Coordinates of C-alpha atoms in Angstrom, one line a residue:
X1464 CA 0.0 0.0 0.0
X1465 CA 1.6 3.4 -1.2
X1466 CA 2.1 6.2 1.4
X1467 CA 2.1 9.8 0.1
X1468 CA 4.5 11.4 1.8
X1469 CA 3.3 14.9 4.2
X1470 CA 4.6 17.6 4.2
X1471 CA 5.0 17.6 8.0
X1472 CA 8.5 18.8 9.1
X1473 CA 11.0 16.0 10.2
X1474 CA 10.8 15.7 14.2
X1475 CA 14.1 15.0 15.8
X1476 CA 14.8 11.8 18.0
X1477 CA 14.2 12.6 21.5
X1478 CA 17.8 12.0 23.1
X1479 CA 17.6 10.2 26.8
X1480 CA 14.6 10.5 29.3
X1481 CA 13.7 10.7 33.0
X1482 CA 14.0 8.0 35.7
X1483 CA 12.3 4.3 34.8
X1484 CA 12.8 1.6 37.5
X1485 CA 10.7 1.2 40.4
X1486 CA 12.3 0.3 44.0
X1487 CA 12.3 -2.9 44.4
X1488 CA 10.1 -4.1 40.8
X1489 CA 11.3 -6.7 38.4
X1490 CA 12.6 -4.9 34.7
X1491 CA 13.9 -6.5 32.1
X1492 CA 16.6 -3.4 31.8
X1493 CA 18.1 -5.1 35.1
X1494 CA 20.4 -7.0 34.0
X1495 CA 23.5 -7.5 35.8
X1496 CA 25.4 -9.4 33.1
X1497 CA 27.2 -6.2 31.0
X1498 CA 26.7 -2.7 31.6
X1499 CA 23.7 -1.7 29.7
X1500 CA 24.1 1.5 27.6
X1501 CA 22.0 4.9 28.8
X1502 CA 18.5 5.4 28.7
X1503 CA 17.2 6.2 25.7
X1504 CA 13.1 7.7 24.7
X1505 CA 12.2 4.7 22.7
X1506 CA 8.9 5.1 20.6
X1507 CA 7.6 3.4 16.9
X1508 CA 7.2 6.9 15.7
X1509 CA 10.6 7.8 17.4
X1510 CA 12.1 4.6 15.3
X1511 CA 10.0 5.6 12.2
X1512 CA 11.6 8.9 12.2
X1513 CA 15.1 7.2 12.0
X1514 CA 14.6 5.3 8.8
X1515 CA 12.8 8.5 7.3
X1516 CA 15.6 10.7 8.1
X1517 CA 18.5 7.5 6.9
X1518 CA 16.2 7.9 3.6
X1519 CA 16.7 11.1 3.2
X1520 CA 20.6 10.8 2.4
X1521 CA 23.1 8.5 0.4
X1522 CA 23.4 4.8 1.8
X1523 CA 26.8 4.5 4.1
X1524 CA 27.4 0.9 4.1
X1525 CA 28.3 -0.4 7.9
X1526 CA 31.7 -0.8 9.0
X1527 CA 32.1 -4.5 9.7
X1528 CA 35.1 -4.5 12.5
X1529 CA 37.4 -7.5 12.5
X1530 CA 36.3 -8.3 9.4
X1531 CA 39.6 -10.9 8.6
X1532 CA 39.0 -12.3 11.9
X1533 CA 35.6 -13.0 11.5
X1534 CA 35.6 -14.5 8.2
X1535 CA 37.5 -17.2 10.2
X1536 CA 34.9 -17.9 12.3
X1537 CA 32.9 -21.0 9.2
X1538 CA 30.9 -23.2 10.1
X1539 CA 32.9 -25.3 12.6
X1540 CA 33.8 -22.4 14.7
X1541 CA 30.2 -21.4 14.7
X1542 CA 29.3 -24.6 17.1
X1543 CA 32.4 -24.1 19.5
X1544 CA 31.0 -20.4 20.3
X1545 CA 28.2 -20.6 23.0
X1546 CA 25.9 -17.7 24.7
X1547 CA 26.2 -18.4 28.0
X1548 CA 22.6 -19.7 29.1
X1549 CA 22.9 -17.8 32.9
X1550 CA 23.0 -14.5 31.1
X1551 CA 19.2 -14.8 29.2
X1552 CA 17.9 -11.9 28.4
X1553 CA 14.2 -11.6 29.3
X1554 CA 14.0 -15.1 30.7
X1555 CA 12.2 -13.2 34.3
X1556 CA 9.8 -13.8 36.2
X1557 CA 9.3 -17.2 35.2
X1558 CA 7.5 -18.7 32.3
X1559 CA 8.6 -15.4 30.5
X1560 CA 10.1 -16.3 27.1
X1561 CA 13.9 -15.3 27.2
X1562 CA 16.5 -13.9 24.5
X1563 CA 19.8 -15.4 23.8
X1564 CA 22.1 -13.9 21.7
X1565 CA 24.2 -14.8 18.0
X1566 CA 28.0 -14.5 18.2
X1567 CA 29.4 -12.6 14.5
X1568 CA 31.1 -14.9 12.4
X1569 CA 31.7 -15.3 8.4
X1570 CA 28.5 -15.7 7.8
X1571 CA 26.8 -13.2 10.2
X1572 CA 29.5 -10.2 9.8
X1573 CA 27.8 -6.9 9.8
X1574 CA 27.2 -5.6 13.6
X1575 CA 23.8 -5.4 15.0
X1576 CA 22.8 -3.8 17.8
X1577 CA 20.3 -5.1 20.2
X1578 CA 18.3 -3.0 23.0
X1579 CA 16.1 -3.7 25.5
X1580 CA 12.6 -1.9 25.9
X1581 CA 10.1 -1.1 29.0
X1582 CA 7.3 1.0 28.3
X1583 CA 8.6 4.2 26.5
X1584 CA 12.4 3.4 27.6
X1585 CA 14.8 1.6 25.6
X1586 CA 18.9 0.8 26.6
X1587 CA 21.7 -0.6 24.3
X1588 CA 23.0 -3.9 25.3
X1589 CA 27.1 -3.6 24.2
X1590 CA 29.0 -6.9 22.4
X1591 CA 30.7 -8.2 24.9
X1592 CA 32.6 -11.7 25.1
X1593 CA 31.9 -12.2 28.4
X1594 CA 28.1 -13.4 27.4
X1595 CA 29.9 -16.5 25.4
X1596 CA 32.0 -19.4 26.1
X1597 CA 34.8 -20.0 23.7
X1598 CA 36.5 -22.8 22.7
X1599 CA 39.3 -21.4 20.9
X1600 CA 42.1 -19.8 22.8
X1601 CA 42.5 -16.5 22.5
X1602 CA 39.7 -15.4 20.2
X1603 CA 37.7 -13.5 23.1
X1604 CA 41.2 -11.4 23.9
X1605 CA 41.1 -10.3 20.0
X1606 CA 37.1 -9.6 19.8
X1607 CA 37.2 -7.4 23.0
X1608 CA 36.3 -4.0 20.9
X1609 CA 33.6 -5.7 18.9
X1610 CA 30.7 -3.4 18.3
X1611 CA 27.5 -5.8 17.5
X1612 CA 25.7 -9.6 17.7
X1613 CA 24.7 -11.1 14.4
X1614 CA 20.8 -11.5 15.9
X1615 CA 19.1 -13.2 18.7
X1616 CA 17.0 -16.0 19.2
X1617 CA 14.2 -16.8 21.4
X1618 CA 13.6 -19.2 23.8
X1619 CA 10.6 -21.7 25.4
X1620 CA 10.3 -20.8 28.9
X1621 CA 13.3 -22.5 31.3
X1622 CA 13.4 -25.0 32.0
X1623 CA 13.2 -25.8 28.6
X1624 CA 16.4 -25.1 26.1
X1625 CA 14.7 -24.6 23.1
X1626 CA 13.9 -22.5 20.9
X1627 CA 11.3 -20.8 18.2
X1628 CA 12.3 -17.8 16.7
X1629 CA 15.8 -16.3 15.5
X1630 CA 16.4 -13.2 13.8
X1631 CA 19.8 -13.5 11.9
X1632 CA 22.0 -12.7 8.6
X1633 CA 20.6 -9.3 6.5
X1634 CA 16.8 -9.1 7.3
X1635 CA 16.2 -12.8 7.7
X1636 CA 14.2 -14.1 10.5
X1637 CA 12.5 -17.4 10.7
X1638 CA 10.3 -19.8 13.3
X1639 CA 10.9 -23.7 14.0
X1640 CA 6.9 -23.5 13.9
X1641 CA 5.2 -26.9 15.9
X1642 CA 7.6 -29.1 15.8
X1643 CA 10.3 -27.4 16.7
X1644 CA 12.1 -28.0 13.3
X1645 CA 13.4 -24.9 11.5
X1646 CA 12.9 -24.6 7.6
X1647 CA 12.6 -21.9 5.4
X1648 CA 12.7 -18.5 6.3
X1649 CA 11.5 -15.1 5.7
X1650 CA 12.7 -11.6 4.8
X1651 CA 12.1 -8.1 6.1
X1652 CA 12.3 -7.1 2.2
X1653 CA 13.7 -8.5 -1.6
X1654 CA 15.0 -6.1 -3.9
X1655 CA 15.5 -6.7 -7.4
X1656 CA 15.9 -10.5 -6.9
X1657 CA 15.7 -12.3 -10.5
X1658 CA 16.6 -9.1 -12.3
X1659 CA 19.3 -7.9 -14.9
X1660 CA 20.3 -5.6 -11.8
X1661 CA 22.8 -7.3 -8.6
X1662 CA 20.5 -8.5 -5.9
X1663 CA 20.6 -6.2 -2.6
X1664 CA 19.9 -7.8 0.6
X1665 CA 19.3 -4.2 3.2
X1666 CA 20.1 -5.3 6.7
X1667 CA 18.2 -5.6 9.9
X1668 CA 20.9 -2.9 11.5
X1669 CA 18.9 -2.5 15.0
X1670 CA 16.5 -4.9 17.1
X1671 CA 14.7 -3.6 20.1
X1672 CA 12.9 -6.7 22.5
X1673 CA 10.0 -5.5 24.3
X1674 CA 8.7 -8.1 26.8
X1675 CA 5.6 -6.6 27.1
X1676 CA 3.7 -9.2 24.9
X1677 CA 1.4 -12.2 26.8
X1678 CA 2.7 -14.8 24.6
X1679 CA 5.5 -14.1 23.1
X1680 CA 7.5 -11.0 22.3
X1681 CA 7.5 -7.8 20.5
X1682 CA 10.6 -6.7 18.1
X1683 CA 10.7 -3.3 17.0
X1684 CA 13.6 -3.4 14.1
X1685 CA 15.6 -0.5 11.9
X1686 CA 16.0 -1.5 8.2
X1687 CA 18.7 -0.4 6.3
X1688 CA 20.2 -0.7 2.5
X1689 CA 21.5 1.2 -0.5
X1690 CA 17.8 1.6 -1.9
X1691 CA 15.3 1.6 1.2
X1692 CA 15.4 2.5 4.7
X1693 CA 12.6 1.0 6.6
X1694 CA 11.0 0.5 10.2
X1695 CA 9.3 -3.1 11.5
X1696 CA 7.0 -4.3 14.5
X1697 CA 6.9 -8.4 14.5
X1698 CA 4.5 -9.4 17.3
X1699 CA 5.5 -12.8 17.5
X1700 CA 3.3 -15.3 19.1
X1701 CA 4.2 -18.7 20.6
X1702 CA 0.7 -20.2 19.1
X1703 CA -0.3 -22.7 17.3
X1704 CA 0.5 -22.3 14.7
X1705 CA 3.4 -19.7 15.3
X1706 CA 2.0 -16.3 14.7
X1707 CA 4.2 -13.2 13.4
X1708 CA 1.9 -9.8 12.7
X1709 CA 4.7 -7.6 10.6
X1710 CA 3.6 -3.9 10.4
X1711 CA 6.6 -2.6 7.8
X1712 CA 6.9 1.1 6.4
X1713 CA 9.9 1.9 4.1
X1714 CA 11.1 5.0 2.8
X1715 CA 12.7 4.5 -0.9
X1716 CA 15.9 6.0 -1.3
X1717 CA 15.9 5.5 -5.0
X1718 CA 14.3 3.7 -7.7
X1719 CA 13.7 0.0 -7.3
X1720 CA 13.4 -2.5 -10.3
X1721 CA 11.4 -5.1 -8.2
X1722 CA 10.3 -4.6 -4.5
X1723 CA 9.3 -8.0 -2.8
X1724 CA 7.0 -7.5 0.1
X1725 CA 6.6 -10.0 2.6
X1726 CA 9.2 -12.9 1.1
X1727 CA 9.8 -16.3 2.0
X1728 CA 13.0 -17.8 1.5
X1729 CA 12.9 -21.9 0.9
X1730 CA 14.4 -25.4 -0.7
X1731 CA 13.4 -27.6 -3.5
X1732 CA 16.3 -29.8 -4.5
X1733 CA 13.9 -33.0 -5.5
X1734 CA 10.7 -34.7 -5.2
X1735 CA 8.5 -37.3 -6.2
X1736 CA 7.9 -35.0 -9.9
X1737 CA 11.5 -35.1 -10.4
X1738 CA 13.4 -37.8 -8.7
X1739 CA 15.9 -37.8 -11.5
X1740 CA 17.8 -34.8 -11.0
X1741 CA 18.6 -36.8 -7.5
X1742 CA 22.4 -38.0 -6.5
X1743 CA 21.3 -39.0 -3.3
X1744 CA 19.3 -42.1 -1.8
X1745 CA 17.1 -40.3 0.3
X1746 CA 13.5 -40.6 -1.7
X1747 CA 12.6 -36.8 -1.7
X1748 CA 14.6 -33.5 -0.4
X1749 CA 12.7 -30.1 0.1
X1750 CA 11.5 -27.8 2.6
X1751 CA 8.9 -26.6 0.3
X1752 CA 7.1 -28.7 -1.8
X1753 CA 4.2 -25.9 -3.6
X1754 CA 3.0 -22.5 -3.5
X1755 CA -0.1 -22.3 -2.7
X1756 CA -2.2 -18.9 -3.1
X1757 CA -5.5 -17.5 -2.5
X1758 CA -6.7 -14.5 -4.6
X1759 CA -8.6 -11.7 -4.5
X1760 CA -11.4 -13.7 -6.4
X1761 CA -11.4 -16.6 -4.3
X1762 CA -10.0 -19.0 -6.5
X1763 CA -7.6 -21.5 -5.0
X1764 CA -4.4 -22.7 -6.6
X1765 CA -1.2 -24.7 -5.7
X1766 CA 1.6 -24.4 -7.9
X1767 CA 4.0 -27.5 -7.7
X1768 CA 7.5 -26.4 -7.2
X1769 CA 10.7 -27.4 -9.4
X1770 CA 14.3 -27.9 -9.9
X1771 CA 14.7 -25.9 -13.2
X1772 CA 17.2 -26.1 -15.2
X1773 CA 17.9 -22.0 -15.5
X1774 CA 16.4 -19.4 -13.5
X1775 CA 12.8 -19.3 -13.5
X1776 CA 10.5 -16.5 -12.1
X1777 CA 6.5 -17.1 -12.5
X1778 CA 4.0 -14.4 -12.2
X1779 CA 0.3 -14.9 -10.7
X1780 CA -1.0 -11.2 -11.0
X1781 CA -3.6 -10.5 -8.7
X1782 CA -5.5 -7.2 -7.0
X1783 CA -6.0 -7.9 -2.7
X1784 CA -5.0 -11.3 -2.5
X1785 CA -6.2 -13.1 0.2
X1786 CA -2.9 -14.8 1.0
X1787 CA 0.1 -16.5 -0.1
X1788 CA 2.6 -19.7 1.0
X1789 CA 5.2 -21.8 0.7
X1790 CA 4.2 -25.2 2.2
X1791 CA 5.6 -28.6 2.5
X1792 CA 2.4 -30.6 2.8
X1793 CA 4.2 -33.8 2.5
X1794 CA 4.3 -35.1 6.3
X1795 CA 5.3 -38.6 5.6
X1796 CA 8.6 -39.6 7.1
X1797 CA 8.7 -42.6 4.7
X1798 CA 9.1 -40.5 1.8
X1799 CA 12.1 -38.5 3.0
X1800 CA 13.8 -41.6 5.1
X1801 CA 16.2 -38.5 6.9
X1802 CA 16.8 -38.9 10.6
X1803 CA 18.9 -36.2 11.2
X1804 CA 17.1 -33.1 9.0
X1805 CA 13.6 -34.3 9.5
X1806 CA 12.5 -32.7 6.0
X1807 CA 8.5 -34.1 7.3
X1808 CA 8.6 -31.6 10.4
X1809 CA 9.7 -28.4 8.2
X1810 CA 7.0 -25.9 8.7
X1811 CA 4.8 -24.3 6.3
X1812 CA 4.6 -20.4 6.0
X1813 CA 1.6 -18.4 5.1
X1814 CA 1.2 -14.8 3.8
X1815 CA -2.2 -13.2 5.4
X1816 CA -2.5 -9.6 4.0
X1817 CA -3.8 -7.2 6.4
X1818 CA -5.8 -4.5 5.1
X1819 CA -5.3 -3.8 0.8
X1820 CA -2.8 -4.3 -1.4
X1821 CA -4.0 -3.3 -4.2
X1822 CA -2.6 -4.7 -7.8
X1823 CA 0.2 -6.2 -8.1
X1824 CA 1.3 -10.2 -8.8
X1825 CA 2.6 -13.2 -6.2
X1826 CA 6.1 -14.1 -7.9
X1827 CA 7.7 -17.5 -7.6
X1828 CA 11.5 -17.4 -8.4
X1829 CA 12.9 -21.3 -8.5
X1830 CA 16.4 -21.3 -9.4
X1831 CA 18.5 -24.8 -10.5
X1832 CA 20.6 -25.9 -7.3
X1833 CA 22.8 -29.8 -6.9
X1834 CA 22.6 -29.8 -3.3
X1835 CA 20.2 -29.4 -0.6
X1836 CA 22.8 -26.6 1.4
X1837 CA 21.4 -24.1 -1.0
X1838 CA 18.2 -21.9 -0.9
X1839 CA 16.6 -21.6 -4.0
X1840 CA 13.6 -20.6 -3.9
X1841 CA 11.6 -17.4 -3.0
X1842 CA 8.1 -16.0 -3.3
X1843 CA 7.2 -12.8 -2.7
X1844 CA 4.3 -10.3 -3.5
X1845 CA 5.0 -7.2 -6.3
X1846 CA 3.2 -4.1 -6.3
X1847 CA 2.5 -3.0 -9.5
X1848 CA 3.0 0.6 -8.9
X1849 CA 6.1 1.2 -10.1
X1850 CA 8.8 2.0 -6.9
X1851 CA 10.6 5.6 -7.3
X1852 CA 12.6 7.5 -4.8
X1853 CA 11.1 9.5 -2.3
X1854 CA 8.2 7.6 -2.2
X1855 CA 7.0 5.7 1.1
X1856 CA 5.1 2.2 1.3
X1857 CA 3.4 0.6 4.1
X1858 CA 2.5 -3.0 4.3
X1859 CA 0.8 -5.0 7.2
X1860 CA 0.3 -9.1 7.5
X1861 CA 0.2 -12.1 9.2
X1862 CA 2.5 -15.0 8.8
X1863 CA 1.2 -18.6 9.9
X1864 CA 4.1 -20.9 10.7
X1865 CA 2.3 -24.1 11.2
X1866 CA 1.8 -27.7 9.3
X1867 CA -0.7 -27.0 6.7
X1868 CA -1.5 -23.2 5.3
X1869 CA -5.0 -21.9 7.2
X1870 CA -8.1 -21.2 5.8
X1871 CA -8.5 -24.4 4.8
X1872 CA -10.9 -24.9 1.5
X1873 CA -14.1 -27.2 1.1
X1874 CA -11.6 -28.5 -2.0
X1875 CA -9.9 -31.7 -2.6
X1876 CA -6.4 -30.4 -2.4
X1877 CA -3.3 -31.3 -4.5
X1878 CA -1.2 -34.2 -2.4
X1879 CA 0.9 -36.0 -4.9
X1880 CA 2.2 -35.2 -8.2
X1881 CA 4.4 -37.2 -10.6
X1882 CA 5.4 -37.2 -14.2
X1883 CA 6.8 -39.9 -16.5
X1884 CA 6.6 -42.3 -19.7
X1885 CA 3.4 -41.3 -21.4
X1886 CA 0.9 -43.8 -22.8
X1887 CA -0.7 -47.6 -21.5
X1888 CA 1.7 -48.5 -18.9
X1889 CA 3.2 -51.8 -20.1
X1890 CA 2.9 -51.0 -23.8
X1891 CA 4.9 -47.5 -24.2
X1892 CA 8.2 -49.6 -25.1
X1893 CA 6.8 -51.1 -27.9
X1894 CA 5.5 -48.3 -29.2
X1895 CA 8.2 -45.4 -28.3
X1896 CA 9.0 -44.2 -31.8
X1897 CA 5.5 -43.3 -31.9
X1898 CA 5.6 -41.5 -28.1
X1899 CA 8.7 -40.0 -28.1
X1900 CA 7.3 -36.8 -27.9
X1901 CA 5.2 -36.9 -24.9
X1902 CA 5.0 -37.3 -21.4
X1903 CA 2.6 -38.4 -18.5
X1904 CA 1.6 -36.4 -15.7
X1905 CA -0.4 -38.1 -12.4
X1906 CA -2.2 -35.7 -9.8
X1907 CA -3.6 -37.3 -6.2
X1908 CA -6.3 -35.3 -4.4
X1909 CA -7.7 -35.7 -2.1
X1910 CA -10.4 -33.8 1.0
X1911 CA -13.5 -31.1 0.4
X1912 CA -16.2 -32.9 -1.1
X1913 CA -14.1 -35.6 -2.7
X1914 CA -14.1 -37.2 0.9
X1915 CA -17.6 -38.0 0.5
X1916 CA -17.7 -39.5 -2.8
X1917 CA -17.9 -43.4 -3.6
X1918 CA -16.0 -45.0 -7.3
X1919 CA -17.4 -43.0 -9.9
X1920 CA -16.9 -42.6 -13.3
X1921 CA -18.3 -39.2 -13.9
X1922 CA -15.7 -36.9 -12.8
X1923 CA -13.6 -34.7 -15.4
X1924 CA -10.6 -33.2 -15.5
X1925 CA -10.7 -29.9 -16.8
X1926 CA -7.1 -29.6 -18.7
X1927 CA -5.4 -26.5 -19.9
X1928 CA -1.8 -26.1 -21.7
X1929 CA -0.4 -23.1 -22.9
X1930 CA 1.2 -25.3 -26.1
X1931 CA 1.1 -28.8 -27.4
X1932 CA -2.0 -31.4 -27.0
X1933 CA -3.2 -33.2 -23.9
X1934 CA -4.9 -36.7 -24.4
X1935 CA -5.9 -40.0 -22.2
X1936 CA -7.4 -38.0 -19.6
X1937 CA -9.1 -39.6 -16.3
X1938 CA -10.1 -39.4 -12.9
X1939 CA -10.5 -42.0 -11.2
X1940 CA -10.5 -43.0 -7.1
X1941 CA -7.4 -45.1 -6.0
X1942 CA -8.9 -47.9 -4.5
X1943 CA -8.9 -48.9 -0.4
X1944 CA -7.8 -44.7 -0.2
X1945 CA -9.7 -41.1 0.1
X1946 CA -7.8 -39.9 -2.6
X1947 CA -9.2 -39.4 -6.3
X1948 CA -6.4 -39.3 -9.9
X1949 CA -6.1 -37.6 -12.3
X1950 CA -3.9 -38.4 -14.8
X1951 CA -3.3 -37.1 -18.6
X1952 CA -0.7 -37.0 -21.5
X1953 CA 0.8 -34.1 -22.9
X1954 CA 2.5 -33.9 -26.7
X1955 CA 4.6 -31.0 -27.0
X1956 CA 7.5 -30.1 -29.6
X1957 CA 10.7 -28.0 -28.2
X1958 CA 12.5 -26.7 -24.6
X1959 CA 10.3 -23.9 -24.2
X1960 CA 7.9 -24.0 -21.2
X1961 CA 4.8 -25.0 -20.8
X1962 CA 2.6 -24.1 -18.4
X1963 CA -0.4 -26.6 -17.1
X1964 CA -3.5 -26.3 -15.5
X1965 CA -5.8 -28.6 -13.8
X1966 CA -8.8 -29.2 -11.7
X1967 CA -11.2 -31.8 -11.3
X1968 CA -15.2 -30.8 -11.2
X1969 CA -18.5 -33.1 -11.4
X1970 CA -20.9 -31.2 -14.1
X1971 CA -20.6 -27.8 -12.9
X1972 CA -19.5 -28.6 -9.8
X1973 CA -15.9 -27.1 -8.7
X1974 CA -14.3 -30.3 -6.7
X1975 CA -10.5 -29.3 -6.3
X1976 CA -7.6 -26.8 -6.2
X1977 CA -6.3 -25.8 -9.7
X1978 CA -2.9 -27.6 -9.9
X1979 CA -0.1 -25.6 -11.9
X1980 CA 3.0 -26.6 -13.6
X1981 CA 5.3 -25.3 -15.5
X1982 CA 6.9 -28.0 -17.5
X1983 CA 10.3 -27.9 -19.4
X1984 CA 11.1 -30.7 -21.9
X1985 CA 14.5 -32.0 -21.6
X1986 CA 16.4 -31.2 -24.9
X1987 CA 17.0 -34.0 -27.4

């Protein structure tokens, strides 16, 4: 949603105020672990006012301090680095949810800095090495002078040592939802990502923790990058499903190609539609297996997700959509056979709009990736209003961090797709010459009405390609099951995409989701 900008004079940050702490009263500003910085007035308007005014002149990138030093800090040196659990942040009076916080390292470089809110109050909590245990000698003597953490994370209530949110790395911040198994992630903000132009990843450069929530916690943050300045409230709540209300404004420093609002940040390496770009012996690998979306007309799709062989971005344009996901609906440990990564427990993560968006298109970017280390995928939503300097924007939603996306349809729902040798199974290899051109594509649904119905021969697909022919189309129920198939052939000629469309209906009855592929022919 487009803000015009006033003409309102800037107001200037109110420098420190009066006396806070009670005699005698609990505040999470006492704590007696570091030296916590001076009291500050601490506001949203007060933190608004701080990203207008950073707007208002050329980007300075941060200083990263010990940058050579740092860079040693991989992977390995990540795990021997420990916030020390007696110094929580937050973790008072009991069954409060407490804040630990992220050591820098080669990965994490650029300093952060983390205060602490009461009320209308705020104090900066300094680096310091004495909040971490270290393993390697030496390295807290050459850190001493550090200026900022990488991010925090939050924590289940002690005695627990869990835990269920972490902010960390540029404005990434993502939730280990139910089952306490982290996935994809989200993003404060994409810029130009899929573009002739570099992609720029603005950084989370502040975080202030207010406690004052019921259930969970309140994190005010300060967004900065070379195109955008922006301000952020997540009021993150330990529900179920996790629930994380983002209320974003950003002032635009200068014109932006593509502005992604609200973007999730996931993994598709293989699945069951395309086991054969696999190396490895688990069945399937993915913390995302579809995008599924909701639009401003009510119609409900679910866009299977792939491993492409180039950069792909797909545009589903759309005016007030009624929400947006990446989801791994797949929960059956059998088909990812992995002990140690638990692909089944990833959570889902669903984009509820708040109030209008106005027009504008969801945009799924799947890029080609060997190896499961890499993310590469992200959806997003686009204004269509084209982004120019000066302007401001303001955007409010709801992200749902659960198993399933909500709002659940009376629909039989996309659970399984495949793809493979076209034709009468058994016969196809005696006929191949003939079929070489073609290829098979299975679709399980299953839930809505579908639940309800006995074998049947009346249902229809209702088929759509962009290019090429479909033929030997069915739906039929898999017997001893609740779920109904739909299977077809499609003849096409060349590489060039195609994109699919399917749903099932009885007469003019709607039964399921639209499915949607985009399918790439492998060249000759």
């Amino acid at each position: 949603m487009l803000v015009r900008p006033t003409r309102r004079d800037l107001l200037k940050v109110i420098g420190a105020g009066g006396a806070l702490l009670l005699a005698g009263a609990y505040s999470p500003l006492a704590f007696a672990g570091v030296r916590l910085g001076p009291r500050q007035r601490f506001s949203f308007e007060l933190l608004r006012e701080q990203a207008r005014q950073r707007a208002a002149v050329p980007y300075v990138a941060p200083r990263i301090p010990d940058v050579d030093l740092l860079y040693g800090i991989d992977f390995d040196s990540i795990q021997k680095i420990r916030f020390k659990a007696d110094q929580t942040l937050l973790g008072k009076p009991a069954g409060r949810f407490g804040v630990q916080l992220f050591h820098p390292h080669r990965f994490a470089s650029k300093p952060v800095q983390i205060y602490l809110v009461e009320k209308d109050q705020a104090r900066e909590l300094p680096f310091s090495t004495d909040l971490f245990d270290y393993d390697t000698p030496g390295l807290a003597g050459k850190l001493a002078d550090h200026s900022g953490f990488a991010g925090f994370r939050v924590m289940d209530p002690a005695p627990a040592k869990t835990d269920w949110l972490a902010f960390q790395g540029a404005s990434y911040f993502r939730s280990a939802g139910v089952h306490g198994q982290y996935g994809l992630s989200a993003r404060g903000i994409a810029i130009d990502t899929a573009t002739p132009r570099p992609e720029e990843f603005p950084d989370f450069v502040a975080f202030y923790l207010d406690q004052s929530a019921d259930e969970g916690i309140i994190v005010y943050a300060l967004l900065d990058g070379p195109s955008l300045a922006g301000v952020y409230r997540f009021t993150c709540s330990r529900s179920r499903p996790v629930l994380t209300d983002v209320h974003a404004e950003l002032f635009v420093r200068q014109d932006i190609g593509r502005m992604g609002i609200a973007p999730l940040t996931s993994m598709f390496w293989y699945g069951e539609n395309n086991r054969r770009r696999s190396a490895d012996w688990r069945p399937e690998i993915h913390d995302s297996d579809g995008l599924a979306l909701w639009t401003g007309a009510g119609e409900r799709l679910w866009r299977v997700i792939e491993n492409p062989p180039v950069v792909k971005t797909s545009s589903f344009v759309d005016f007030n959509p009624r929400g947006f996901g990446l989801s791994q609906r797949d929960r059956n440990f059998e088909n990812y056979q992995d002990d140690g990564a638990f692909y089944d427990r990833r959570p889902s993560v669903w984009v509820q709009p708040l109030g209008d968006w106005g027009e504008g298109a969801v945009q799924l970017v799947e890029i080609p990736t060997d190896d499961e280390i890499h993310d590469n995928l992200v959806a997003y939503w686009t204004p269509k209003e084209s982004v120019r300097a000066g302007s401001a924007w303001t955007f409010d939603y709801r992200l749902h961090w659960g198993d399933d996306e909500p709002f659940v349809p009376d629909l039989g729902r996309v659970r399984n797709t495949w793809k493979g040798r076209h034709g009468i199974a058994g016969l196809s290899a005696v006929h191949a010459a003939q079929l070489a051109a073609g290829v098979k594509f299975v679709i399980d649904f299953s839930g809505g009405a579908l639940a309800q119905l006995e074998q049947r021969y009346d249902l229809t697909p209702v088929i759509t390609t962009s290019r090429g022919r479909v033929d030997q189309m069915h739906v039929l129920k898999v017997v001893g099951t609740d779920r109904w198939r739909a299977s077809f052939d499609l003849y096409v000629e060349g590489t060039d995409p195609v994109e699919l469309r399917c749903y099932v209906r009885l007469g003019e009855q709607t039964l399921t989701e639209t499915w949607l592929y985009q399918y790439i022919a492998a060249p000759a």
